[in-house]
Short mmCIF file of C-alpha atoms in Angstrom, two decimals:
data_model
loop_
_atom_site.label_atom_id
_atom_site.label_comp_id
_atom_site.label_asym_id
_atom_site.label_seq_id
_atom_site.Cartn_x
_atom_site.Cartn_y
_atom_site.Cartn_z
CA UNK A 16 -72.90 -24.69 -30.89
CA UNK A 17 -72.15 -26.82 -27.65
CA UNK A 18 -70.89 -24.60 -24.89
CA UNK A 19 -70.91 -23.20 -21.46
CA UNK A 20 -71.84 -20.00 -20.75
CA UNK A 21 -71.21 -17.79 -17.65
CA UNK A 22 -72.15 -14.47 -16.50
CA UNK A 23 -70.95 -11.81 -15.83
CA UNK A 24 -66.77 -12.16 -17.69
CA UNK A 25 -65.47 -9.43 -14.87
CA UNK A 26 -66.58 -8.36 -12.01
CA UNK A 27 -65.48 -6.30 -9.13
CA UNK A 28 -67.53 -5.68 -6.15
CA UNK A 29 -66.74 -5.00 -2.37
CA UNK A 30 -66.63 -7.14 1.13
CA UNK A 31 -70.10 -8.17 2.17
CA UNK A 32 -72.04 -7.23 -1.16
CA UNK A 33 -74.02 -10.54 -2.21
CA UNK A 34 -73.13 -11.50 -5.53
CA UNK A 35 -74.50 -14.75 -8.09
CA UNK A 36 -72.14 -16.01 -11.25
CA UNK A 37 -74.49 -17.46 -13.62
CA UNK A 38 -73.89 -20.80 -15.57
CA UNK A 39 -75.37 -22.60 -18.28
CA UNK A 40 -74.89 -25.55 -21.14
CA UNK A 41 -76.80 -26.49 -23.43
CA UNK A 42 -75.76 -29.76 -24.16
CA UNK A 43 -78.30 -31.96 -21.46
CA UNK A 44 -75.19 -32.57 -19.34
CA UNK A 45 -76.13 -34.15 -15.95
CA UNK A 46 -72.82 -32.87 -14.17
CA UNK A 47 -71.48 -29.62 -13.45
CA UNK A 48 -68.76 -28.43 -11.35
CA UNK A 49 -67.47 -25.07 -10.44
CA UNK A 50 -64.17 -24.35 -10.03
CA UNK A 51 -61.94 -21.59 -8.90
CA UNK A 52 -58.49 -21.32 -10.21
CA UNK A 53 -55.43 -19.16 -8.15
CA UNK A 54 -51.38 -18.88 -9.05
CA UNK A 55 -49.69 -21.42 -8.57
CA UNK A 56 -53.25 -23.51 -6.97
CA UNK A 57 -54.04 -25.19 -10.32
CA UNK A 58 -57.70 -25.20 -10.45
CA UNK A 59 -59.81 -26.37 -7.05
CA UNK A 60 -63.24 -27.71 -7.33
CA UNK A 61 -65.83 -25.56 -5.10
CA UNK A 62 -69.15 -27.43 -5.03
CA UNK A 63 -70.75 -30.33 -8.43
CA UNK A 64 -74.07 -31.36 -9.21
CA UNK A 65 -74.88 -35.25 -10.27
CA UNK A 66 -78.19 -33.69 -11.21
CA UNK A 67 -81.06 -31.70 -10.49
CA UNK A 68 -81.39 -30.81 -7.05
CA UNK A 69 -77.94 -33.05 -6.15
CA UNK A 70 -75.38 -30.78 -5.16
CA UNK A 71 -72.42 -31.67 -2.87
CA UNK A 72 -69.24 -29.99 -1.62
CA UNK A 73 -65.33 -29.82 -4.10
CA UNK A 74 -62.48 -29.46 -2.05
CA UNK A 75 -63.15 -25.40 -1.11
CA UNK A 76 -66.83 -24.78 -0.45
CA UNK A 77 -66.04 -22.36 2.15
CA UNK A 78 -67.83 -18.85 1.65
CA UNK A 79 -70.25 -20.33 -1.45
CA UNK A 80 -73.65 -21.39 -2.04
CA UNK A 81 -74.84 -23.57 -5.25
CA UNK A 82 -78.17 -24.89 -6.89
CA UNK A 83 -79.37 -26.82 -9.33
CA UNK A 84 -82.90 -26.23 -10.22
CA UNK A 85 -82.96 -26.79 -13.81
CA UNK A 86 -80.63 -29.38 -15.54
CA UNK A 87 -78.71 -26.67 -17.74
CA UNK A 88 -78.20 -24.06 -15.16
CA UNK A 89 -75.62 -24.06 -11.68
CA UNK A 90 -75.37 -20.43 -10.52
CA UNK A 91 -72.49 -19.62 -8.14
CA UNK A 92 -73.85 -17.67 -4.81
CA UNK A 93 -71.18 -15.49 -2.83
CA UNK A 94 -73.79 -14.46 0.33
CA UNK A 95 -71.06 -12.30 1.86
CA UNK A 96 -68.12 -11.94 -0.70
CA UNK A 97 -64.57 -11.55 0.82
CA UNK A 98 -61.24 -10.76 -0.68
CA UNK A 99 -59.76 -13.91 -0.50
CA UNK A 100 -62.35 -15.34 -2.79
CA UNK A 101 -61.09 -12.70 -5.39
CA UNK A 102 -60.03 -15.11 -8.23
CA UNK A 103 -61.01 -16.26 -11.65
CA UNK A 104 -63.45 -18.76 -11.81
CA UNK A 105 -64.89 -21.56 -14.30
CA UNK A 106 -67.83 -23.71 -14.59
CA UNK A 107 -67.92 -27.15 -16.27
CA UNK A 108 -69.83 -29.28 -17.01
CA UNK A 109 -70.33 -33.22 -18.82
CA UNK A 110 -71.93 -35.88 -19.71
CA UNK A 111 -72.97 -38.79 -17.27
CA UNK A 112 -70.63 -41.50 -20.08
CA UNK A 113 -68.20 -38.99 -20.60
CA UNK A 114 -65.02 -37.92 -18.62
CA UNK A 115 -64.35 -34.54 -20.84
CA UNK A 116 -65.50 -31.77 -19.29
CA UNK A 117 -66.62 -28.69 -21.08
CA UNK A 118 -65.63 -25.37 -19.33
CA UNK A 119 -67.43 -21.85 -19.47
CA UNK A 120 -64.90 -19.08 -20.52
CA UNK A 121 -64.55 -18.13 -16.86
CA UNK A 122 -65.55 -14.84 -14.63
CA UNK A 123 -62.74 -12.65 -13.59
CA UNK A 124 -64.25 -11.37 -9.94
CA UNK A 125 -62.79 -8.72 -7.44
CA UNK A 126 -63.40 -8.49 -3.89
CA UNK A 127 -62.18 -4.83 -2.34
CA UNK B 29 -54.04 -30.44 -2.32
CA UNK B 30 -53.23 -31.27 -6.17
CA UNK B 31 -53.43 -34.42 -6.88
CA UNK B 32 -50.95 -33.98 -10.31
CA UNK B 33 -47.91 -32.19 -10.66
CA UNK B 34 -46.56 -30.53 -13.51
CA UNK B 35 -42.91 -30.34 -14.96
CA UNK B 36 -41.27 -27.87 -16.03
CA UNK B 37 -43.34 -25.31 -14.70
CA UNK B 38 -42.73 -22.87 -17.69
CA UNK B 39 -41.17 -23.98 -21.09
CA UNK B 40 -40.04 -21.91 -23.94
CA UNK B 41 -39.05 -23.37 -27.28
CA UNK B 42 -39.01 -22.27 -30.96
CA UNK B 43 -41.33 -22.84 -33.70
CA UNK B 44 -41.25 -26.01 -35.09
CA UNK B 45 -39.59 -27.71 -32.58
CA UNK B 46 -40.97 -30.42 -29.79
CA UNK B 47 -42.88 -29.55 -26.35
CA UNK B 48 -42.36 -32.52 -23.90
CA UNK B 49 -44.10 -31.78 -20.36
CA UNK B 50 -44.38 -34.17 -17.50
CA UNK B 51 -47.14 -34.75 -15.10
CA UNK B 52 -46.96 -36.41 -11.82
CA UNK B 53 -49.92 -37.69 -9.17
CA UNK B 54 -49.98 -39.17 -6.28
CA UNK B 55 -52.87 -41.18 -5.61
CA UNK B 56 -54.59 -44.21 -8.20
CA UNK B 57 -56.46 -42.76 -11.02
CA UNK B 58 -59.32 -43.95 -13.45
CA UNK B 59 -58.23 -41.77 -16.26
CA UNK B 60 -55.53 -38.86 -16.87
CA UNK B 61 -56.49 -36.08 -19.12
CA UNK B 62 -54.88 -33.08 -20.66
CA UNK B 63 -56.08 -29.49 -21.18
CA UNK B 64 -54.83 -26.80 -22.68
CA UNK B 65 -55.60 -23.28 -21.58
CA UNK B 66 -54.86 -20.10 -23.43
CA UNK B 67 -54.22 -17.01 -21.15
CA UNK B 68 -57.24 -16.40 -18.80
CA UNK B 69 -59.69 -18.26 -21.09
CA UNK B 70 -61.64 -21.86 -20.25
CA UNK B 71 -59.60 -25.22 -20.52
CA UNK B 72 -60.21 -27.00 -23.33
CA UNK B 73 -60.14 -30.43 -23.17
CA UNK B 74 -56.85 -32.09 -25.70
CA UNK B 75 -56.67 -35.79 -25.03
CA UNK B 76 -58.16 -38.44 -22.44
CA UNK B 77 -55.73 -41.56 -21.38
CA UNK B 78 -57.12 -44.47 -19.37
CA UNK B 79 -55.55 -46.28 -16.58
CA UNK B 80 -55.22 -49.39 -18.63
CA UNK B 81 -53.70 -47.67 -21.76
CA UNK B 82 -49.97 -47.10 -22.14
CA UNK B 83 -49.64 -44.39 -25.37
CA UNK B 84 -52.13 -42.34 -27.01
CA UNK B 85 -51.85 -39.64 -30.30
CA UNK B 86 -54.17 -37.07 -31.09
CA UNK B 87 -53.39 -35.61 -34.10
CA UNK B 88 -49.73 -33.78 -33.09
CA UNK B 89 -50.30 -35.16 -29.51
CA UNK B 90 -48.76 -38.11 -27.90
CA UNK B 91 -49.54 -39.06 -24.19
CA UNK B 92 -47.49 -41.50 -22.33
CA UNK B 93 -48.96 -43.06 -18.77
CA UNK B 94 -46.51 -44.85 -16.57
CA UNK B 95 -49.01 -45.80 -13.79
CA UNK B 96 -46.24 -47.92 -11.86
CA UNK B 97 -44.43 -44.26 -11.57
CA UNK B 98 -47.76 -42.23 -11.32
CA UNK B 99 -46.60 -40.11 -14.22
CA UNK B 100 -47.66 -39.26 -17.47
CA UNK B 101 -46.15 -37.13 -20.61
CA UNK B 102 -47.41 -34.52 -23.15
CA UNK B 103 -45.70 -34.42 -26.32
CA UNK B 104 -46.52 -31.26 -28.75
CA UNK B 105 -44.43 -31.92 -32.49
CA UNK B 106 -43.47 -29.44 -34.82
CA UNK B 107 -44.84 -26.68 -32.72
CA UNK B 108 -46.60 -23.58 -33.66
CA UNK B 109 -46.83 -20.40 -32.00
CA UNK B 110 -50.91 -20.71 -31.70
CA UNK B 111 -49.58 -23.93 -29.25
CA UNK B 112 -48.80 -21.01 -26.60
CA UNK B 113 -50.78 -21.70 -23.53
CA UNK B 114 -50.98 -22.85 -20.07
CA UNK B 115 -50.80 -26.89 -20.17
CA UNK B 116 -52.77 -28.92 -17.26
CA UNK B 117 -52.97 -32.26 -16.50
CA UNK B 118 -56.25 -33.39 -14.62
CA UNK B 119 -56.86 -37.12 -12.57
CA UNK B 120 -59.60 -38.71 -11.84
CA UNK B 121 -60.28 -41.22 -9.10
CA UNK B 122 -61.56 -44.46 -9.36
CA UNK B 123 -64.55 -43.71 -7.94
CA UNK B 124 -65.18 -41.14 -10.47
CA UNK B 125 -69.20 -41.56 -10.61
CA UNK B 126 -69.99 -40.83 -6.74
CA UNK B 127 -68.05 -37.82 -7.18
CA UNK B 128 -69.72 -35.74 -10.11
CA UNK B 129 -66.81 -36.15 -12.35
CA UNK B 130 -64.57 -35.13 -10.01
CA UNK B 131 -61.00 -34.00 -11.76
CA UNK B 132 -58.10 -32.68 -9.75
CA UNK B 133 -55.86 -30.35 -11.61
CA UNK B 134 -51.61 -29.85 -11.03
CA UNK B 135 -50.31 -26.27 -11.61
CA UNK B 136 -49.85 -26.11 -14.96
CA UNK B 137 -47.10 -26.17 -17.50
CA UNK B 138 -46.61 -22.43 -19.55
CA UNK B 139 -45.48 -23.26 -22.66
CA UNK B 140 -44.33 -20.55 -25.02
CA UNK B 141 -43.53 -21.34 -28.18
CA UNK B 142 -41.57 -18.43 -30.49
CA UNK B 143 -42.23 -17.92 -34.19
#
C-alpha cells in the first residue's frame, strides 16, 4: 500500500529536550515537504527536499533541522524544542510529474 | 501568509443536501487543488484543477476556477455524513519545480454534514 509514514503519532516532551519526527514513503517520491499546521494558520511549509541531499527552507524554518539521506526518508530535527513549536505536524511527499501530494497521518507534539 | 482563503469558515448542512465552499488567493497559480481532512488526520488529496481549466467533476465533486477573480469553488452533492471534515484549498505557483512542490494552504472550510 502507497503511504507515508511518521513517527512517533503523539508526543509530549519539555523546553530544550532534542527531539527527531521520523518520515518515510515508499512510493520512490523525489519530493517531500514537512509541514506544520496551527488554528486558524492553515498548514505552513517548514523545510522540502527536491532530492537526496537537496533540502531548502518553507516559509517557517525557524527552530528545525531536516535531511535527506536516503530518497524515502526526511526526519524532522527539533535541536532545542520550544513551546511555540507545540503543534501537529505532517509530512508529504510526491512525485517529480505529479502535483498531488501524499501526506503522513501527522504527529501530535507538546512542548512544556 | 496564506496564499488561499477559505469561505465560509465552518458550514453545517443536512444529509443529502449540497456543500458549496469558496476559495480565494491572491497571487498567480499553476494549479489549485482540494483536500479534504478528517479531524486531526493527514489531508487527502480530492481533486487537482489547472490554471487553464475552467470546471472539473470527480465523482460527486465539481471544482470551478475563476482565475480573472483568483477564486475557485468546491461543490459536494447529495452529501453524506462520512463528507464531515475540514476542507482546504492548496495553490501552487508557477514556478512550482524550483520550489519542491511547493503548495500554500488557506484555513480551511469545516463542513459538518448531519444524518
Amino acid at each position: 500500500e502507497a503511504q507515508v509514514t511518521q513517527n512517533p503519532r503523539y508526543l509530549i516532551t519539555v523546553t530544550g529536550k532534542k527531539l527527531t519526527v521520523t518520515c518515510s514513503q515508499n512510493m520512490n517520491h523525489e519530493y517531500m515537504s514537512w509541514y506544520r499546521q496551527d488554528p486558524g494558520l492553515g498548514l505552513r511549509q517548514i523545510y522540502y527536499s527536491m532530492n537526496v541531499e537537496v533540502t531548502d527552507k518553507g516559509d517557517v524554518p525557524e527552530g528545525y533541522k531536516v535531511s535527506r539521506k536516503e530518497k524515502r526518508n526526511f526526519p524532522l530535527i527539533l535541536e532545542s524544542p520550544s513551546p511555540n513549536q507545540t503543534s501537529l505536524y505532517f509530512c508529504a511527499s510526491s512525485g517529480k510529474d505529479s502535483y498531488e501530494q501524499y501526506f503522513g497521518p501527522g504527529t501530535r507534539l507538546t512542548v512544556t | 501568509s496564506q496564499q488561499g482563503e477559505e469561505d465560509p469558515q465552518a458550514l453545517s448542512i443536512q444529509e443529502g443536501e449540497n456543500a458549496t465552499m469558496n476559495c480565494s488567493y491572491k497571487t498567480s497559480i499553476n494549479n489549485l487543488q482540494w483536500y479534504r481532512q478528517n479531524s486531526g488526520r493527514g489531508l487527502v488529496h480530492l481533486i487537482l484543477i489547472r490554471s487553464n481549466e475552467r470546471e472539473k467533476h470527480s465523482g460527486r465533486l465539481r471544482v470551478t476556477l475563476d482565475t480573472s477573480k483568483k477564486s475557485s469553488s468546491l461543490l459536494i452533492t447529495a452529501s453524506r455524513a462520512a463528507d464531515t471534515a475540514s476542507y482546504f484549498c492548496a495553490t501552487d505557483p508557477p514556478v512550482i519545480k524550483a520550489a519542491g512542490n511547493k503548495l500554500t494552504f488557506g484555513g480551511g472550510t469545516r463542513v459538518l454534514v448531519k444524518p
